[in-house]
Short mmCIF file of C-alpha atoms in Angstrom, two decimals:
data_model
loop_
_atom_site.label_atom_id
_atom_site.label_comp_id
_atom_site.label_asym_id
_atom_site.label_seq_id
_atom_site.Cartn_x
_atom_site.Cartn_y
_atom_site.Cartn_z
CA MET A 1225 -3.89 27.02 -14.81
CA ARG A 1226 -5.38 28.61 -18.13
CA GLY A 1227 -3.46 25.95 -19.81
CA LEU A 1228 -4.94 23.11 -17.88
CA TRP A 1229 -8.58 24.60 -18.59
CA LEU A 1230 -7.75 24.63 -22.36
CA LYS A 1231 -6.31 21.29 -22.38
CA LEU A 1232 -9.40 19.93 -20.42
CA SER A 1233 -11.75 21.72 -22.52
CA LEU A 1234 -10.33 20.48 -25.92
CA ALA A 1235 -10.11 16.97 -24.70
CA PHE A 1236 -13.78 17.05 -23.89
CA ALA A 1237 -14.87 18.84 -26.98
CA GLY A 1238 -13.07 16.06 -28.89
CA VAL A 1239 -14.72 13.30 -27.21
CA VAL A 1240 -17.94 14.94 -27.39
CA ILE A 1241 -18.01 15.72 -30.76
CA LEU A 1242 -16.55 12.56 -31.82
CA SER A 1243 -19.18 10.47 -29.59
CA LEU A 1244 -22.18 12.48 -30.92
CA LEU A 1245 -21.03 12.22 -34.58
CA ILE A 1246 -20.49 8.38 -34.28
CA THR A 1247 -24.00 8.20 -32.38
CA SER A 1248 -25.72 10.14 -35.20
CA LEU A 1249 -24.09 8.24 -37.80
CA LEU A 1250 -25.29 4.93 -36.35
CA ILE A 1251 -28.46 6.15 -35.61
CA GLY A 1252 -29.06 7.65 -39.17
CA LEU A 1253 -27.80 4.13 -40.73
CA ALA A 1254 -30.12 2.10 -38.40
CA THR A 1255 -33.22 4.46 -39.23
CA ALA A 1256 -32.57 4.30 -42.74
CA GLY A 1257 -32.08 0.49 -42.85
CA GLN A 1258 -35.32 -0.13 -40.92
CA PHE A 1259 -37.38 2.46 -42.93
CA GLN A 1260 -36.15 0.61 -46.08
CA ILE A 1261 -37.33 -2.71 -44.76
CA TYR A 1262 -40.76 -1.11 -43.63
CA VAL A 1263 -41.14 0.42 -47.05
CA ALA A 1264 -40.06 -2.71 -48.83
CA GLN A 1265 -42.64 -4.67 -46.74
CA GLY A 1266 -45.41 -2.12 -47.46
CA ASN A 1267 -44.50 -2.35 -51.22
CA ARG A 1268 -44.51 -6.08 -51.31
CA ARG A 1269 -48.15 -6.15 -49.43
CA TRP A 1270 -49.18 -3.65 -52.07
CA ALA A 1271 -48.02 -5.85 -54.80
CA GLU A 1272 -49.80 -8.70 -53.46
CA ALA A 1273 -52.88 -6.68 -53.25
CA LEU A 1274 -52.55 -5.98 -56.84
CA ALA A 1275 -51.58 -9.24 -58.10
CA PRO A 1276 -55.24 -10.82 -58.31
CA ALA A 1277 -56.45 -7.96 -60.68
CA PHE A 1278 -53.44 -8.63 -63.05
CA ALA A 1279 -54.20 -12.36 -62.89
CA ASN A 1280 -57.79 -11.50 -64.02
CA TYR A 1281 -56.37 -9.68 -66.84
CA TYR A 1282 -54.16 -12.45 -67.99
CA LEU A 1283 -57.28 -14.72 -67.90
CA GLU A 1284 -59.38 -12.46 -69.79
CA HIS A 1285 -56.71 -11.40 -72.59
CA GLY A 1286 -54.81 -14.56 -72.50
CA GLY A 1287 -51.56 -12.76 -72.11
CA TRP A 1288 -50.04 -9.29 -71.36
CA GLU A 1289 -50.93 -7.34 -74.41
CA ARG A 1290 -52.02 -3.69 -73.82
CA VAL A 1291 -51.53 -4.32 -70.05
CA GLU A 1292 -50.76 -0.79 -69.55
CA SER A 1293 -54.62 -0.25 -69.84
CA LEU A 1294 -54.78 -1.11 -65.98
CA LEU A 1295 -53.04 1.92 -65.13
CA ASP A 1296 -55.99 4.12 -66.42
CA PRO A 1297 -58.48 5.16 -63.88
CA SER A 1298 -60.05 2.21 -62.42
CA ASP A 1299 -60.94 0.56 -59.16
CA LEU A 1300 -58.16 -1.98 -59.18
CA MET A 1301 -55.55 0.20 -57.61
CA MET A 1302 -55.16 0.72 -53.91
CA PRO A 1303 -58.39 1.26 -52.18
CA GLY A 1304 -59.54 4.95 -52.89
CA MET A 1305 -56.80 5.48 -55.60
CA GLY A 1306 -58.90 5.06 -58.52
CA ALA A 1307 -61.75 7.47 -57.40
CA MET A 1308 -59.05 9.77 -56.34
CA HIS A 1309 -57.28 10.10 -59.66
CA ARG A 1310 -60.49 10.07 -61.79
CA ARG A 1311 -61.65 13.26 -59.76
CA MET A 1312 -58.30 14.62 -60.29
CA GLY A 1313 -58.47 14.09 -63.79
CA MET A 1314 -54.83 12.21 -63.77
CA SER A 1315 -53.76 9.33 -65.69
CA GLY A 1316 -52.74 6.33 -63.96
CA ILE A 1317 -48.99 6.69 -64.39
CA ALA A 1318 -48.96 10.21 -63.25
CA MET A 1319 -50.74 9.16 -59.97
CA TRP A 1320 -47.88 6.64 -59.30
CA ARG A 1321 -45.34 9.28 -59.87
CA MET A 1322 -47.22 11.65 -57.53
CA MET A 1323 -47.20 9.01 -54.83
CA GLY A 1324 -43.42 8.48 -55.48
CA HIS A 1325 -43.86 4.80 -56.46
CA ARG A 1326 -42.95 2.49 -59.22
CA LEU A 1327 -44.88 -0.48 -60.73
CA LEU A 1328 -43.11 -3.21 -62.59
CA LEU A 1329 -44.85 -6.03 -64.30
CA ILE A 1330 -42.52 -8.97 -65.47
CA ASP A 1331 -43.38 -11.93 -67.51
CA GLU A 1332 -42.87 -15.47 -67.00
CA THR A 1333 -39.72 -15.09 -69.23
CA GLY A 1334 -38.32 -12.38 -66.94
CA ARG A 1335 -38.96 -9.58 -69.37
CA VAL A 1336 -40.59 -6.41 -68.34
CA ARG A 1337 -44.07 -5.89 -69.71
CA LEU A 1338 -45.16 -2.92 -67.78
CA ASP A 1339 -43.24 -0.08 -66.24
CA SER A 1340 -45.01 2.95 -64.83
CA GLU A 1341 -41.76 5.01 -65.81
CA GLY A 1342 -41.40 3.23 -69.01
CA ASP A 1343 -37.46 3.17 -69.18
CA LEU A 1344 -37.20 -0.53 -68.51
CA LEU A 1345 -39.77 -1.85 -70.83
CA GLY A 1346 -38.47 -5.08 -72.59
CA ALA A 1347 -35.62 -5.33 -70.26
CA LEU A 1348 -34.78 -8.75 -69.03
CA LEU A 1349 -34.26 -8.67 -65.36
CA PRO A 1350 -32.37 -11.20 -63.28
CA GLU A 1351 -34.12 -14.14 -61.46
CA ALA A 1352 -33.14 -12.49 -58.33
CA VAL A 1353 -34.82 -9.22 -58.89
CA ARG A 1354 -38.18 -10.85 -60.33
CA ASN A 1355 -38.37 -13.60 -57.41
CA ALA A 1356 -38.46 -10.25 -55.05
CA GLY A 1357 -41.77 -9.56 -56.44
CA ALA A 1358 -45.45 -10.67 -55.53
CA PRO A 1359 -46.06 -13.83 -58.08
CA ILE A 1360 -48.96 -13.63 -60.31
CA ARG A 1361 -50.48 -17.12 -60.47
CA ILE A 1362 -53.25 -18.73 -62.50
CA GLY A 1363 -53.98 -22.11 -60.88
CA ASP A 1364 -50.56 -23.71 -60.14
CA GLN A 1365 -48.86 -21.73 -63.06
CA THR A 1366 -46.70 -18.49 -62.45
CA VAL A 1367 -47.49 -16.02 -65.41
CA GLY A 1368 -45.45 -13.15 -63.94
CA TRP A 1369 -44.37 -11.01 -61.15
CA LEU A 1370 -45.37 -7.67 -59.94
CA LEU A 1371 -42.96 -5.05 -58.05
CA VAL A 1372 -44.01 -2.09 -56.63
CA GLY A 1373 -40.76 0.12 -55.41
CA ASP A 1374 -39.78 3.73 -54.95
CA ILE A 1375 -38.85 6.13 -57.82
CA GLY A 1376 -35.58 6.81 -56.35
CA SER A 1377 -35.82 10.59 -56.88
CA PRO A 1378 -35.31 13.09 -54.07
CA SER A 1379 -38.93 14.13 -54.45
CA ASP A 1380 -40.31 10.77 -53.55
CA PRO A 1381 -41.92 10.21 -50.00
CA SER A 1382 -39.20 8.02 -48.83
CA ALA A 1383 -36.47 10.09 -49.86
CA GLN A 1384 -38.03 13.04 -48.20
CA PHE A 1385 -38.76 11.26 -45.09
CA LEU A 1386 -35.16 10.03 -44.66
CA GLY A 1387 -34.13 13.62 -45.60
CA GLN A 1388 -36.04 15.03 -42.77
CA VAL A 1389 -34.95 12.50 -40.47
CA GLY A 1390 -31.41 13.08 -41.28
CA ARG A 1391 -31.77 16.70 -40.76
CA ALA A 1392 -33.40 16.24 -37.23
CA ILE A 1393 -30.58 14.15 -36.31
CA GLY A 1394 -27.98 16.84 -37.65
CA TRP A 1395 -29.71 19.47 -35.63
CA SER A 1396 -30.05 17.23 -32.47
CA THR A 1397 -26.19 16.56 -32.71
CA PHE A 1398 -25.29 20.04 -33.28
CA VAL A 1399 -27.61 21.09 -30.16
CA GLY A 1400 -26.13 18.25 -28.17
CA ILE A 1401 -22.63 19.18 -28.91
CA ALA A 1402 -23.53 22.89 -28.03
CA LEU A 1403 -25.12 22.05 -24.76
CA ALA A 1404 -22.32 19.57 -23.96
CA LEU A 1405 -19.72 21.87 -24.55
CA GLY A 1406 -21.40 24.74 -22.52
CA ALA A 1407 -22.06 22.20 -19.47
CA GLY A 1408 -18.49 21.14 -19.80
CA THR A 1409 -16.98 24.61 -19.67
CA LEU A 1410 -19.05 25.42 -16.74
CA VAL A 1411 -17.83 22.17 -15.04
CA PHE A 1412 -14.30 22.71 -15.94
CA SER A 1413 -14.35 26.30 -14.73
CA ARG A 1414 -15.66 25.03 -11.22
CA LEU A 1415 -13.10 22.13 -11.52
CA VAL A 1416 -10.27 24.83 -12.13
CA ARG A 1417 -11.22 27.21 -9.76
CA PRO A 1418 -10.28 25.76 -6.56
CA LEU A 1419 -6.99 24.38 -8.11
CA ARG A 1420 -6.30 28.11 -9.32
CA ALA A 1421 -6.89 29.17 -5.79
CA LEU A 1422 -4.50 26.51 -4.72
CA GLN A 1423 -1.89 27.55 -7.12
CA GLN A 1424 -2.22 31.20 -5.83
CA ALA A 1425 -2.08 30.09 -2.27
CA SER A 1426 1.11 27.97 -3.21
CA ARG A 1427 2.78 30.79 -4.65
CA ARG A 1428 2.09 33.16 -1.56
CA ILE A 1429 3.54 30.51 0.75
CA ALA A 1430 6.57 30.12 -1.44
CA MET A 1431 7.07 34.07 -1.10
CA GLY A 1432 6.91 33.65 2.75
CA ASP A 1433 3.20 34.29 3.41
CA LEU A 1434 2.48 31.41 5.69
CA ASN A 1435 -1.05 32.92 6.33
CA ALA A 1436 -2.16 31.96 2.88
CA ARG A 1437 -5.36 29.54 2.99
CA VAL A 1438 -7.47 27.80 0.48
CA PRO A 1439 -11.34 28.08 0.71
CA ALA A 1440 -12.34 24.45 1.37
CA ARG A 1441 -15.81 24.93 -0.10
CA GLU A 1442 -15.97 21.86 -2.58
CA ALA A 1443 -16.89 18.53 -1.86
CA GLY A 1444 -15.11 15.13 -2.73
CA GLU A 1445 -11.40 15.03 -3.46
CA LEU A 1446 -10.93 18.80 -4.19
CA GLY A 1447 -12.30 19.54 -0.91
CA GLU A 1448 -10.01 17.08 0.87
CA VAL A 1449 -6.98 18.58 -1.28
CA ALA A 1450 -7.83 21.93 0.10
CA GLN A 1451 -8.24 20.80 3.68
CA ALA A 1452 -4.73 19.06 3.36
CA PHE A 1453 -3.37 22.24 1.88
CA ASN A 1454 -4.58 24.27 4.92
CA ARG A 1455 -3.24 21.70 7.41
CA MET A 1456 0.20 21.72 5.92
CA ALA A 1457 -0.06 25.52 5.72
CA GLU A 1458 -0.93 25.59 9.46
CA ALA A 1459 1.86 23.43 10.14
CA LEU A 1460 4.28 25.37 8.37
CA ALA A 1461 2.94 28.38 10.16
CA GLN A 1462 3.30 26.59 13.53
CA ALA A 1463 6.85 25.48 12.82
CA ALA A 1464 7.70 28.91 11.55
CA GLN A 1465 6.32 30.30 14.90
CA GLN A 1466 7.94 27.69 16.95
CA ARG A 1467 11.21 28.56 15.18
CA ARG A 1468 10.89 32.01 15.92
CA GLN A 1469 10.09 31.54 19.58
CA MET A 1470 12.82 28.94 20.10
CA LEU A 1471 15.31 31.81 18.80
CA ALA A 1472 13.67 34.32 21.32
CA ASP A 1473 13.90 31.62 24.23
CA ILE A 1474 17.52 30.81 23.33
CA ALA A 1475 18.50 34.48 23.40
CA HIS A 1476 16.62 35.08 26.58
CA GLU A 1477 18.37 32.12 28.22
CA LEU A 1478 21.71 33.25 26.95
CA ARG A 1479 21.22 36.80 27.79
CA THR A 1480 21.07 36.43 31.54
CA PRO A 1481 24.26 34.15 32.10
CA LEU A 1482 26.21 36.30 29.55
CA GLY A 1483 25.31 39.30 31.22
CA ILE A 1484 26.35 38.07 34.57
CA LEU A 1485 29.73 36.74 33.11
CA GLN A 1486 30.31 40.31 31.57
CA GLY A 1487 29.39 42.05 34.58
CA HIS A 1488 31.75 39.90 36.97
CA LEU A 1489 34.42 39.98 34.10
CA GLU A 1490 34.27 43.83 33.84
CA ALA A 1491 33.97 44.21 37.73
CA LEU A 1492 37.06 41.99 38.05
CA MET A 1493 38.97 44.13 35.42
CA ASP A 1494 38.05 47.20 36.73
CA GLY A 1495 39.09 46.30 40.37
CA VAL A 1496 35.53 46.65 41.63
CA LEU A 1497 35.48 43.05 42.64
CA PRO A 1498 38.54 41.52 44.19
CA LEU A 1499 39.92 38.29 42.33
CA GLU A 1500 38.88 35.90 44.77
CA LEU A 1501 37.92 32.04 44.66
CA GLU A 1502 34.23 33.05 45.28
CA GLN A 1503 34.13 35.19 42.51
CA ILE A 1504 35.73 32.75 39.95
CA ALA A 1505 33.12 30.08 41.30
CA GLN A 1506 30.24 32.13 40.28
CA ILE A 1507 31.64 32.72 36.93
CA HIS A 1508 32.37 29.03 36.62
CA ASP A 1509 28.73 28.27 37.65
CA GLU A 1510 27.26 30.35 34.80
CA VAL A 1511 29.63 28.81 32.28
CA ARG A 1512 28.40 25.19 33.50
CA TYR A 1513 25.07 26.55 33.02
CA LEU A 1514 25.75 27.59 29.52
CA ALA A 1515 27.56 24.44 28.61
CA ARG A 1516 24.64 22.53 29.91
CA LEU A 1517 22.08 24.75 27.81
CA VAL A 1518 24.13 24.11 24.81
CA GLU A 1519 24.34 20.29 25.35
CA ASP A 1520 20.56 20.26 26.13
CA LEU A 1521 19.79 22.14 22.84
CA ARG A 1522 22.28 19.83 20.79
CA LEU A 1523 20.37 16.68 22.22
CA LEU A 1524 17.03 18.01 21.64
CA THR A 1525 17.69 18.96 18.13
CA LEU A 1526 19.15 15.38 17.37
CA ALA A 1527 16.11 13.72 18.84
CA GLU A 1528 13.61 16.00 16.96
CA ALA A 1529 15.36 15.29 13.68
CA GLY A 1530 15.58 11.62 14.35
CA GLN A 1531 19.41 11.53 14.49
CA LEU A 1532 20.14 10.80 17.87
CA ARG A 1533 22.05 7.55 18.10
CA LEU A 1534 20.83 5.17 20.83
CA ASN A 1535 23.27 2.32 21.99
CA ARG A 1536 20.32 -0.29 22.77
CA GLU A 1537 20.89 -3.10 25.37
CA PRO A 1538 18.90 -4.97 27.65
CA VAL A 1539 18.47 -2.79 30.82
CA ASP A 1540 17.39 -3.80 34.35
CA LEU A 1541 14.98 -1.03 35.01
CA LYS A 1542 14.58 -1.83 38.51
CA ARG A 1543 18.17 -1.13 39.27
CA LEU A 1544 18.31 2.04 36.93
CA ILE A 1545 15.54 3.62 38.75
CA GLU A 1546 17.11 2.75 42.25
CA GLU A 1547 20.46 4.45 40.95
CA ALA A 1548 18.46 7.46 39.65
CA VAL A 1549 16.80 7.92 43.00
CA ASP A 1550 20.29 7.64 44.63
CA GLY A 1551 21.51 10.33 42.53
CA ILE A 1552 18.81 12.76 43.45
CA ALA A 1553 18.73 11.99 47.16
CA LEU A 1554 20.94 14.49 48.37
CA GLN A 1555 19.07 17.30 46.39
CA ALA A 1556 15.82 16.09 47.84
CA ALA A 1557 17.32 15.72 51.34
CA GLU A 1558 18.42 19.42 51.33
CA LYS A 1559 15.00 20.39 50.72
CA GLY A 1560 13.38 18.28 53.46
CA ILE A 1561 11.46 16.09 50.77
CA HIS A 1562 10.85 12.44 51.33
CA LEU A 1563 11.75 10.07 48.27
CA GLU A 1564 9.74 6.82 48.11
CA VAL A 1565 10.27 3.87 45.69
CA GLN A 1566 7.46 1.58 45.16
CA LEU A 1567 8.78 -1.20 42.63
CA PRO A 1568 7.68 -5.02 42.22
CA GLU A 1569 9.94 -7.58 42.99
CA ALA A 1570 10.78 -8.10 39.38
CA LEU A 1571 10.51 -6.15 36.02
CA PRO A 1572 10.90 -7.34 32.62
CA PRO A 1573 14.20 -6.03 31.01
CA VAL A 1574 13.68 -3.12 28.26
CA LEU A 1575 15.89 -2.60 25.34
CA ALA A 1576 17.13 0.77 25.62
CA ASP A 1577 19.91 3.04 25.65
CA PRO A 1578 20.81 2.95 29.56
CA ILE A 1579 22.65 6.41 29.40
CA ARG A 1580 19.58 8.28 27.85
CA LEU A 1581 17.02 6.34 29.91
CA ARG A 1582 18.93 7.47 33.21
CA GLN A 1583 18.75 10.90 31.66
CA VAL A 1584 14.81 10.68 31.27
CA LEU A 1585 14.78 9.45 35.19
CA MET A 1586 16.79 12.33 36.54
CA ASN A 1587 15.10 14.84 34.35
CA LEU A 1588 11.78 13.91 35.79
CA LEU A 1589 12.89 13.47 39.35
CA THR A 1590 14.73 16.86 39.12
CA ASN A 1591 11.83 18.45 38.04
CA ALA A 1592 9.36 16.93 40.69
CA VAL A 1593 11.95 17.94 43.64
CA ARG A 1594 12.24 21.34 41.82
CA TYR A 1595 8.62 21.95 42.27
CA THR A 1596 7.85 20.14 45.53
CA PRO A 1597 7.82 22.36 48.43
CA PRO A 1598 9.92 21.34 51.72
CA GLY A 1599 8.21 18.51 53.73
CA GLY A 1600 6.53 17.12 50.45
CA ARG A 1601 6.83 13.51 48.84
CA VAL A 1602 8.17 12.24 45.73
CA THR A 1603 7.23 8.86 44.80
CA VAL A 1604 8.63 6.62 41.91
CA GLU A 1605 6.70 3.63 40.66
CA ALA A 1606 7.07 0.96 38.09
CA ARG A 1607 4.63 -1.76 36.87
CA ASP A 1608 4.60 -4.51 34.26
CA LEU A 1609 1.73 -3.94 31.74
CA GLY A 1610 2.28 -7.05 29.95
CA ARG A 1611 3.86 -5.83 26.59
CA ALA A 1612 5.33 -2.79 28.17
CA VAL A 1613 6.54 -1.42 31.32
CA GLN A 1614 5.17 1.95 33.03
CA VAL A 1615 7.41 4.21 35.00
CA SER A 1616 5.58 6.84 37.11
CA VAL A 1617 7.11 9.88 39.03
CA ARG A 1618 4.58 11.50 41.37
CA ASP A 1619 5.09 14.68 43.62
CA THR A 1620 3.07 16.67 46.22
CA GLY A 1621 3.76 19.89 44.63
CA VAL A 1622 2.01 22.92 43.70
CA GLY A 1623 0.53 21.10 40.49
CA ILE A 1624 -0.28 22.32 36.87
CA ALA A 1625 -3.03 24.24 35.67
CA ARG A 1626 -5.39 22.42 33.06
CA GLU A 1627 -4.47 25.22 30.32
CA ASP A 1628 -0.70 24.21 30.77
CA LEU A 1629 -0.89 20.55 30.64
CA PRO A 1630 -0.89 20.60 26.68
CA HIS A 1631 2.49 22.53 26.70
CA VAL A 1632 4.48 21.07 29.75
CA PHE A 1633 6.67 19.05 27.17
CA ASP A 1634 7.34 22.17 25.03
CA ARG A 1635 10.71 23.57 24.86
CA PHE A 1636 11.57 26.32 27.22
CA TYR A 1637 7.88 26.27 28.48
CA ARG A 1638 7.47 27.00 32.07
CA ALA A 1639 4.10 26.92 33.85
CA GLU A 1640 5.24 29.62 36.35
CA LYS A 1641 6.73 32.08 34.34
CA SER A 1642 8.30 33.95 37.47
CA ARG A 1643 10.41 30.84 37.92
CA ALA A 1644 12.72 31.59 35.07
CA ARG A 1645 16.44 30.66 36.09
CA SER A 1646 15.96 30.83 39.84
CA ASP A 1647 15.67 27.05 40.09
CA GLY A 1648 18.70 26.38 37.89
CA GLY A 1649 16.34 24.76 35.28
CA SER A 1650 16.78 25.56 31.36
CA GLY A 1651 13.28 24.74 30.64
CA LEU A 1652 14.18 21.74 28.09
CA GLY A 1653 14.41 18.71 30.70
CA LEU A 1654 10.70 17.65 30.02
CA ALA A 1655 11.03 18.35 26.11
CA ILE A 1656 14.21 16.00 26.31
CA VAL A 1657 12.10 13.60 28.26
CA LYS A 1658 9.40 13.39 25.67
CA HIS A 1659 11.82 12.95 22.64
CA LEU A 1660 13.99 10.43 24.42
CA VAL A 1661 11.27 8.14 25.18
CA GLU A 1662 9.59 8.42 21.86
CA ALA A 1663 13.07 7.64 20.21
CA HIS A 1664 12.68 4.23 22.39
CA GLY A 1665 9.50 3.64 20.89
CA GLY A 1666 7.50 4.50 24.16
CA ARG A 1667 5.08 7.40 24.84
CA VAL A 1668 5.02 10.03 27.78
CA GLY A 1669 2.05 11.74 29.54
CA VAL A 1670 1.12 13.83 32.29
CA GLU A 1671 -1.73 14.16 34.80
CA SER A 1672 -2.07 17.20 37.21
CA ALA A 1673 -4.17 19.48 39.00
CA PRO A 1674 -3.40 22.87 40.79
CA GLY A 1675 -2.62 22.09 44.49
CA GLN A 1676 -2.71 18.14 43.79
CA GLY A 1677 0.74 17.64 42.86
CA ALA A 1678 1.78 16.01 39.10
CA HIS A 1679 2.14 12.76 37.98
CA PHE A 1680 4.31 12.40 35.01
CA PHE A 1681 4.69 8.74 33.37
CA PHE A 1682 6.35 7.08 30.54
CA THR A 1683 5.92 3.51 28.96
CA LEU A 1684 8.59 1.53 27.08
CA PRO A 1685 8.28 -1.70 24.99
CA SER A 1686 9.52 -4.67 27.30
CA ARG A 1687 11.47 -7.34 25.70
#
């Protein structure tokens, strides 16, 4: 999990650093460009303000001879500039340098007649350069151009300003990267923490500790993953518990008949019991019980795994119910239980395996007769629900307690623990009913209360 944290952190750091560097570069370029435009516009206005003074000079002297004298202390510079450099005892050229500006005067031929820096005097400048300056006009005639610009050295105010802006952008970028990396580290640590807990819990489950759980404190997808993991772990724990319980139940169910068989056989071998038909019949009953138990377990295992083969065909449900009732009639009569069948004139056929469906009916009827006292009643009903058919088996038996209702279809579950094998049941009949009905695409249910009998029902899709 440390590898994931490191990969996320490095990827985030790369994105943040690259984004902030590009943003800082764009901001710096945009700032410098806009500032240069601002300075150029200011210099242009300055040159336009000075142009009338140079035009007057040209008129008075008839040309540009000794025009550099205009740079001496005078009131013809920017407002307040002359008075300032007079008080400071500075020459005009020194004042222009101090302010970081350069003054160029270009005559009508394109030659530089005045340069506050002095290195371009006499140079012939291109038309595009002189046209960028403020024209000096006398009437309709242009006698020169005046340009005001920056010196271009690191000490001029513009360069200093842009340098300060660049440093501010650099520091802001550095602080932004530091804050982003710090916040990203905290976020990724919080993100990886539940994943690390999930990893540790997964390892514990892989090692057999099915009680491992993940704290589901996070909101959003991580919280949902944690809850899903806990549900999965709970399901695994329940499955393991059911498996252990099933093995214990099977061992319990097999121990009694095997003990009876062993006792009878040892008694016969020792001569304690005579080898008579009655003893052999008892052994045969126990063998039949074991065979039925094994077959029920096989059938239930196949049904739970979804591997039970069903030979579906159109089934006359009314006829199948009547046959099942006839099959249980003798057992009900021996207990003095009255069987009642309430069926409509016609029921829609269902697509089902008739053998498995008869097994469902016989298991429900056998269960009802088993738990109905002598003199009671078992009623079989069926009705058409339109797209399904519902079959109900009601009895007037002892009923089922509320806390037992959710478990009546569990394997080996008996609401009355004392009944064990005394009634001949294996504890698998209702579990088989549930899985067979669901294998046919139906559903099964039960309604009951203590002392009010039980109502088992199932529905099957009709054709």
